[in-house]
Tab-separated table of C-alpha atoms and ligand atoms in Angstrom:
chain	number	residue	atom	x	y	z
A	1	MET	CA	-35.223	-20.849	-58.090
A	2	ILE	CA	-35.144	-17.519	-57.421
A	3	SER	CA	-36.314	-18.134	-53.572
A	4	MET	CA	-32.837	-20.785	-53.613
A	5	PHE	CA	-30.462	-18.184	-54.693
A	6	TYR	CA	-31.804	-15.194	-51.917
A	7	THR	CA	-31.288	-18.488	-49.653
A	8	VAL	CA	-27.527	-18.788	-50.536
A	9	VAL	CA	-26.934	-14.973	-51.054
A	10	ALA	CA	-28.411	-14.830	-47.480
A	11	LEU	CA	-26.215	-17.154	-45.715
A	12	ALA	CA	-23.090	-16.194	-47.497
A	13	CYS	CA	-24.228	-12.722	-46.172
A	14	ILE	CA	-24.142	-14.408	-43.044
A	15	ALA	CA	-21.457	-16.155	-43.023
A	16	PHE	CA	-19.395	-12.932	-44.570
A	17	CYS	CA	-20.351	-10.724	-41.628
A	18	ILE	CA	-19.884	-13.390	-38.989
A	19	GLY	CA	-16.906	-13.435	-40.460
A	20	ILE	CA	-15.917	-9.441	-39.661
A	21	GLU	CA	-17.505	-9.737	-36.147
A	22	ALA	CA	-15.217	-12.391	-35.055
A	23	ASP	CA	-12.199	-10.360	-36.647
A	24	VAL	CA	-13.526	-7.297	-34.981
A	25	ASN	CA	-14.073	-9.437	-31.994
A	26	VAL	CA	-10.223	-11.018	-31.869
A	27	ALA	CA	-8.745	-7.620	-32.118
A	28	GLU	CA	-10.654	-5.195	-29.362
A	29	LYS	CA	-11.917	-8.236	-26.719
A	30	PRO	CA	-8.228	-8.767	-25.281
A	31	GLN	CA	-7.969	-5.016	-24.980
A	32	GLU	CA	-11.043	-4.717	-23.346
A	33	GLU	CA	-10.673	-7.331	-21.448
A	34	ILE	CA	-7.296	-6.455	-19.898
A	35	ASN	CA	-8.874	-2.686	-19.519
A	36	LYS	CA	-11.444	-4.324	-17.076
A	37	SER	CA	-9.341	-6.501	-15.607
A	38	GLU	CA	-7.055	-3.572	-14.860
A	39	GLN	CA	-10.380	-1.622	-13.656
A	40	LEU	CA	-10.964	-4.706	-11.350
A	41	PHE	CA	-7.414	-4.486	-10.154
A	42	ARG	CA	-7.336	-0.844	-8.901
A	43	LYS	CA	-10.852	-1.195	-7.379
A	44	LEU	CA	-9.211	-4.089	-5.095
A	45	PHE	CA	-6.616	-1.830	-4.129
A	46	LYS	CA	-8.794	0.263	-3.156
A	47	GLN	CA	-10.489	-2.466	-0.927
A	48	ARG	CA	-7.332	-3.442	0.560
A	49	ARG	CA	-6.143	-0.148	1.404
A	50	ALA	CA	-9.120	0.754	3.440
A	51	GLU	CA	-8.547	-2.484	5.328
A	52	GLN	CA	-4.829	-1.659	5.970
A	53	LEU	CA	-5.798	1.689	7.153
A	54	ASP	CA	-7.721	0.179	9.551
A	55	ALA	CA	-5.056	-1.901	10.665
A	56	VAL	CA	-2.763	1.103	10.776
A	57	LYS	CA	-5.290	2.786	12.997
A	58	GLY	CA	-5.348	0.247	15.551
A	59	LEU	CA	-1.845	-0.098	16.000
A	60	VAL	CA	-1.595	3.622	16.229
A	61	ALA	CA	-4.308	2.880	19.049
A	62	LEU	CA	-1.961	0.271	21.096
A	63	SER	CA	-1.318	1.610	24.737
A	64	SER	CA	2.036	0.197	24.915
A	65	TYR	CA	4.741	1.883	23.163
A	66	GLU	CA	6.849	-2.026	23.146
A	67	LYS	CA	3.898	-3.318	22.197
A	68	GLN	CA	3.509	-0.965	19.222
A	69	TYR	CA	7.485	-1.788	18.127
A	70	LYS	CA	6.894	-5.243	18.471
A	71	MET	CA	4.159	-4.922	16.032
A	72	VAL	CA	6.158	-2.729	13.440
A	73	ASN	CA	8.913	-4.854	13.242
A	74	VAL	CA	6.778	-8.099	12.870
A	75	ILE	CA	4.807	-6.234	10.269
A	76	LEU	CA	7.885	-4.318	8.380
A	77	ASP	CA	9.730	-8.428	8.487
A	78	LYS	CA	6.460	-9.307	6.657
A	79	VAL	CA	6.141	-6.369	4.688
A	80	PHE	CA	9.908	-6.698	3.518
A	81	SER	CA	9.972	-10.607	2.404
A	82	VAL	CA	6.849	-10.142	0.591
A	83	ILE	CA	7.765	-7.615	-1.847
A	84	GLN	CA	11.398	-9.223	-2.329
A	85	ASN	CA	9.713	-12.357	-3.308
A	86	SER	CA	7.181	-10.225	-5.184
A	87	ARG	CA	10.069	-8.378	-6.939
A	88	VAL	CA	11.895	-11.569	-7.944
A	89	LEU	CA	8.726	-12.989	-9.979
A	90	LEU	CA	8.069	-9.483	-11.655
A	91	GLU	CA	11.581	-9.265	-12.948
A	92	SER	CA	12.110	-12.652	-14.152
A	93	SER	CA	8.639	-12.220	-15.923
A	94	GLY	CA	10.217	-9.216	-17.391
A	95	TYR	CA	7.785	-6.747	-16.322
A	96	ALA	CA	8.720	-3.355	-16.288
A	97	ALA	CA	7.108	-0.334	-13.936
A	98	GLY	CA	5.730	2.038	-16.319
A	99	ILE	CA	6.742	0.605	-19.569
A	100	SER	CA	5.059	-2.867	-19.826
A	101	SER	CA	1.043	-2.942	-20.460
A	102	PHE	CA	-1.405	-4.129	-17.968
A	103	PRO	CA	-0.237	-7.469	-17.279
A	104	ARG	CA	-2.313	-10.431	-18.283
A	105	ASP	CA	-0.919	-13.582	-16.289
A	106	GLU	CA	-2.936	-13.923	-12.812
A	107	THR	CA	0.840	-14.919	-10.867
A	108	VAL	CA	2.380	-11.538	-12.127
A	109	LEU	CA	-0.478	-9.908	-11.105
A	110	ASP	CA	-0.650	-11.075	-8.133
A	111	ALA	CA	2.928	-10.431	-7.601
A	112	LEU	CA	2.063	-6.665	-8.876
A	113	ALA	CA	-1.059	-6.660	-6.430
A	114	ASN	CA	1.355	-7.635	-3.358
A	115	ILE	CA	4.060	-5.096	-4.218
A	116	LEU	CA	1.649	-1.922	-4.398
A	117	GLU	CA	-0.144	-2.861	-1.302
A	118	ASN	CA	2.717	-3.813	1.020
A	119	THR	CA	4.573	-0.649	-0.173
A	120	ALA	CA	1.670	1.477	0.891
A	121	LEU	CA	1.224	-0.359	3.890
A	122	PHE	CA	4.710	0.369	4.620
A	123	ALA	CA	4.460	4.097	3.845
A	124	ASP	CA	1.499	4.077	6.557
A	125	ILE	CA	3.128	2.830	8.889
A	126	MET	CA	6.474	5.320	8.595
A	127	LEU	CA	4.017	8.084	8.997
A	128	HIS	CA	1.928	6.829	11.188
A	129	LEU	CA	4.422	5.715	13.458
A	130	PRO	CA	7.479	7.501	12.334
A	131	ASP	CA	9.293	7.234	15.231
A	132	ILE	CA	9.105	3.639	15.856
A	133	SER	CA	9.992	2.880	11.779
A	134	GLN	CA	13.007	4.288	11.572
A	135	LYS	CA	14.269	2.244	14.328
A	136	VAL	CA	13.343	-0.737	13.221
A	137	LEU	CA	14.689	0.430	9.848
A	138	ALA	CA	18.152	1.695	11.334
A	139	ALA	CA	18.293	-2.048	12.758
A	140	ASN	CA	18.036	-3.283	9.352
A	141	TYR	CA	19.624	-1.299	6.530
A	142	GLU	CA	18.419	-3.817	3.711
A	143	TRP	CA	14.593	-3.329	4.648
A	144	GLN	CA	15.239	0.676	3.782
A	145	VAL	CA	16.990	-0.274	1.072
A	146	LEU	CA	14.462	-2.450	-0.565
A	147	PHE	CA	11.361	-0.353	0.626
A	148	GLN	CA	13.125	3.001	-1.241
A	149	TRP	CA	13.018	0.760	-4.513
A	150	SER	CA	9.473	-0.418	-3.644
A	151	ILE	CA	8.472	3.174	-3.594
A	152	SER	CA	10.344	4.236	-6.825
A	153	PHE	CA	8.620	1.402	-8.501
A	154	ALA	CA	5.038	1.150	-7.339
A	155	ASN	CA	5.015	5.152	-8.422
A	156	GLN	CA	6.446	4.436	-11.934
A	157	THR	CA	3.720	1.626	-12.506
A	158	GLN	CA	0.849	4.521	-13.377
A	159	LEU	CA	-1.690	2.188	-11.557
A	160	LEU	CA	-1.870	4.282	-7.828
A	161	ASP	CA	-4.758	6.504	-7.244
A	162	LYS	CA	-3.930	10.169	-6.406
A	163	GLN	CA	-4.043	9.710	-2.426
A	164	THR	CA	-1.810	6.777	-2.603
A	165	VAL	CA	0.610	8.755	-5.229
A	166	LYS	CA	0.684	11.583	-2.621
A	167	LEU	CA	1.138	9.148	0.499
A	168	LEU	CA	4.282	7.237	-1.081
A	169	HIS	CA	5.950	11.350	-1.761
A	170	LEU	CA	5.697	11.983	1.980
A	171	ALA	CA	6.362	8.423	3.046
A	172	ASN	CA	9.882	9.301	0.950
A	173	MET	CA	10.639	12.471	2.701
A	174	GLU	CA	10.001	11.015	5.375
A	175	LEU	CA	12.623	8.900	4.705
A	176	ASN	CA	15.030	11.285	3.656
A	177	ALA	CA	15.272	8.971	0.886
A	178	THR	CA	14.220	12.181	-1.728
A	179	GLU	CA	15.248	15.715	-0.146
A	180	ARG	CA	12.315	16.911	1.827
A	181	ASP	CA	10.039	20.230	0.619
A	182	PRO	CA	11.131	23.308	2.842
A	183	ASP	CA	7.520	23.346	4.211
A	184	TYR	CA	7.476	19.088	4.779
A	185	GLU	CA	5.877	18.302	7.642
A	186	ASN	CA	4.863	14.664	8.194
A	187	PRO	CA	0.454	15.226	8.622
A	188	TYR	CA	0.491	12.517	10.939
A	189	ARG	CA	3.302	12.728	13.185
A	190	LYS	CA	1.202	15.637	15.293
A	191	LYS	CA	-1.080	13.021	15.994
A	192	GLU	CA	1.197	10.675	17.455
A	193	GLU	CA	2.654	12.734	19.704
A	194	LYS	CA	-0.234	14.082	20.838
A	195	TYR	CA	-1.381	10.692	21.550
A	196	GLN	CA	1.667	9.715	23.365
A	197	PHE	CA	1.578	13.211	25.399
A	198	GLN	CA	-1.655	12.758	26.670
A	199	HIS	CA	-1.237	9.294	27.157
A	200	GLU	CA	1.766	9.977	29.362
A	201	GLN	CA	-0.241	12.337	31.181
A	202	LYS	CA	-3.255	10.403	31.630
A	203	ILE	CA	-1.211	7.668	33.563
A	204	SER	CA	1.315	10.242	35.340
A	205	SER	CA	-2.497	11.638	36.466
A	206	LYS	CA	-3.525	7.877	37.069
A	207	LYS	CA	-0.506	7.143	39.366
A	208	ARG	CA	-0.507	10.495	41.530
A	209	LYS	CA	-4.526	9.626	41.922
A	210	LYS	CA	-3.420	6.000	43.537
A	211	VAL	CA	-0.191	7.571	45.199
A	212	LYS	CA	-2.435	9.971	47.266
A	213	LYS	CA	-5.418	7.673	47.912
A	214	ARG	CA	-3.479	4.701	49.429
A	215	GLY	CA	0.686	4.983	49.163
A	216	PRO	CA	3.226	3.781	47.235
A	217	ARG	CA	1.977	0.377	46.330
A	218	LEU	CA	1.727	-0.300	42.782
A	219	SER	CA	0.545	-3.556	41.771
A	220	VAL	CA	1.827	-5.853	38.451
A	221	GLY	CA	-1.548	-5.005	36.414
A	222	GLU	CA	-1.603	-1.273	37.026
A	223	LEU	CA	2.258	-1.329	35.372
B	1	LIG	C1	-8.651	0.322	-22.816
B	1	LIG	O1	-8.301	1.165	-21.990
B	1	LIG	C2	-7.299	2.792	-22.898
B	1	LIG	C3	-6.746	3.476	-21.946
B	1	LIG	O2	-7.990	3.482	-21.241
B	1	LIG	C4	-8.616	3.039	-24.133
B	1	LIG	O3	-7.600	4.200	-24.731
B	1	LIG	C5	-8.853	2.055	-24.777
B	1	LIG	O4	-9.877	3.386	-25.317
B	1	LIG	C6	-9.564	1.046	-23.963
B	1	LIG	N1	-10.153	-0.205	-24.876
B	1	LIG	C7	-10.905	-0.352	-24.682
B	1	LIG	C8	-11.211	-1.715	-26.091
B	1	LIG	O5	-11.785	-0.162	-23.879
B	2	LIG	C1	6.714	9.429	-8.687
B	2	LIG	O1	6.628	10.027	-10.366
B	2	LIG	C2	6.480	11.471	-10.692
B	2	LIG	C3	6.625	11.696	-12.158
B	2	LIG	O2	8.063	10.684	-12.389
B	2	LIG	C4	7.640	12.068	-9.391
B	2	LIG	O3	7.571	12.854	-9.697
B	2	LIG	C5	7.657	11.896	-8.027
B	2	LIG	O4	8.646	12.009	-7.713
B	2	LIG	C6	7.990	10.376	-8.228
B	2	LIG	N1	7.325	10.136	-6.568
B	2	LIG	C7	7.931	9.294	-5.743
B	2	LIG	C8	7.518	8.789	-4.638
B	2	LIG	O5	9.259	8.551	-6.024
B	3	LIG	C1	15.872	12.683	7.859
B	3	LIG	O1	16.671	13.800	8.303
B	3	LIG	C2	15.857	14.258	9.283
B	3	LIG	C3	16.464	15.996	9.735
B	3	LIG	O2	17.492	16.023	9.176
B	3	LIG	C4	15.806	13.834	11.066
B	3	LIG	O3	15.496	14.304	11.450
B	3	LIG	C5	15.100	12.286	10.628
B	3	LIG	O4	15.712	11.642	11.807
B	3	LIG	C6	15.976	11.728	9.699
B	3	LIG	N1	15.252	10.343	9.106
B	3	LIG	C7	15.360	9.609	8.847
B	3	LIG	C8	14.406	8.379	8.786
B	3	LIG	O5	17.176	9.162	8.499
């Protein structure tokens, strides 16, 4: 009889405890999951950035101005349409940068990732190839307008690492979308100019050598 009583009390106790635990789970688990999802989002963004930087380095190392110009045009065209489409999706979902909490919906998250990644890529290209980018943008005014929007939007999401926030600030000054700091200097411009300068020197000394060796005959391949 006594043991039966204790069994009933024990069962009630267990049920009660499980009930409490279930309540705690309902209250905390979603936030925990959202936090995990945000951490993963930030981690993936970093990985993508590393890949993008490699791609940009490859672009800077291209030996011909024409090739660089063509590539920048193709990439910015693609970046523009990705950002534009993702913006439509995000806005229709009601997501507001800096106000909405981290999105749970996968489609919204994809759109957000697309905007952040492509905006950072645009900033890289703007800063590493400023003269070409400026020419390409001058011919596509609506790209410039959208990139300015996406820089400001990405900055407001609070989802970027410090390095990327700094990068966007530099790109904004390079674009003249915001007043340049008095001591503003594009940290990548020098490299590009130095590279072009060295490259031009190399070509002209190569040409000189060839001219000396076998007269003014240059094959199509050498040009
Ligand atoms: C989730 O992250 C926020 C902000 O970083 C933090 O204040 C909160 O305690 C976290 N919640 C859980 C359940 O991890
Ligand atoms: C990003 O946001 C900060 C804080 O609101 C602001 O000071 C900064 O100018 C913004 N940067 C860009 C590139 O919009
Ligand atoms: C921004 O302004 C500077 C200084 O006036 C100018 O040299 C540069 O070409 C401008 N850049 C763009 C992208 O308009």
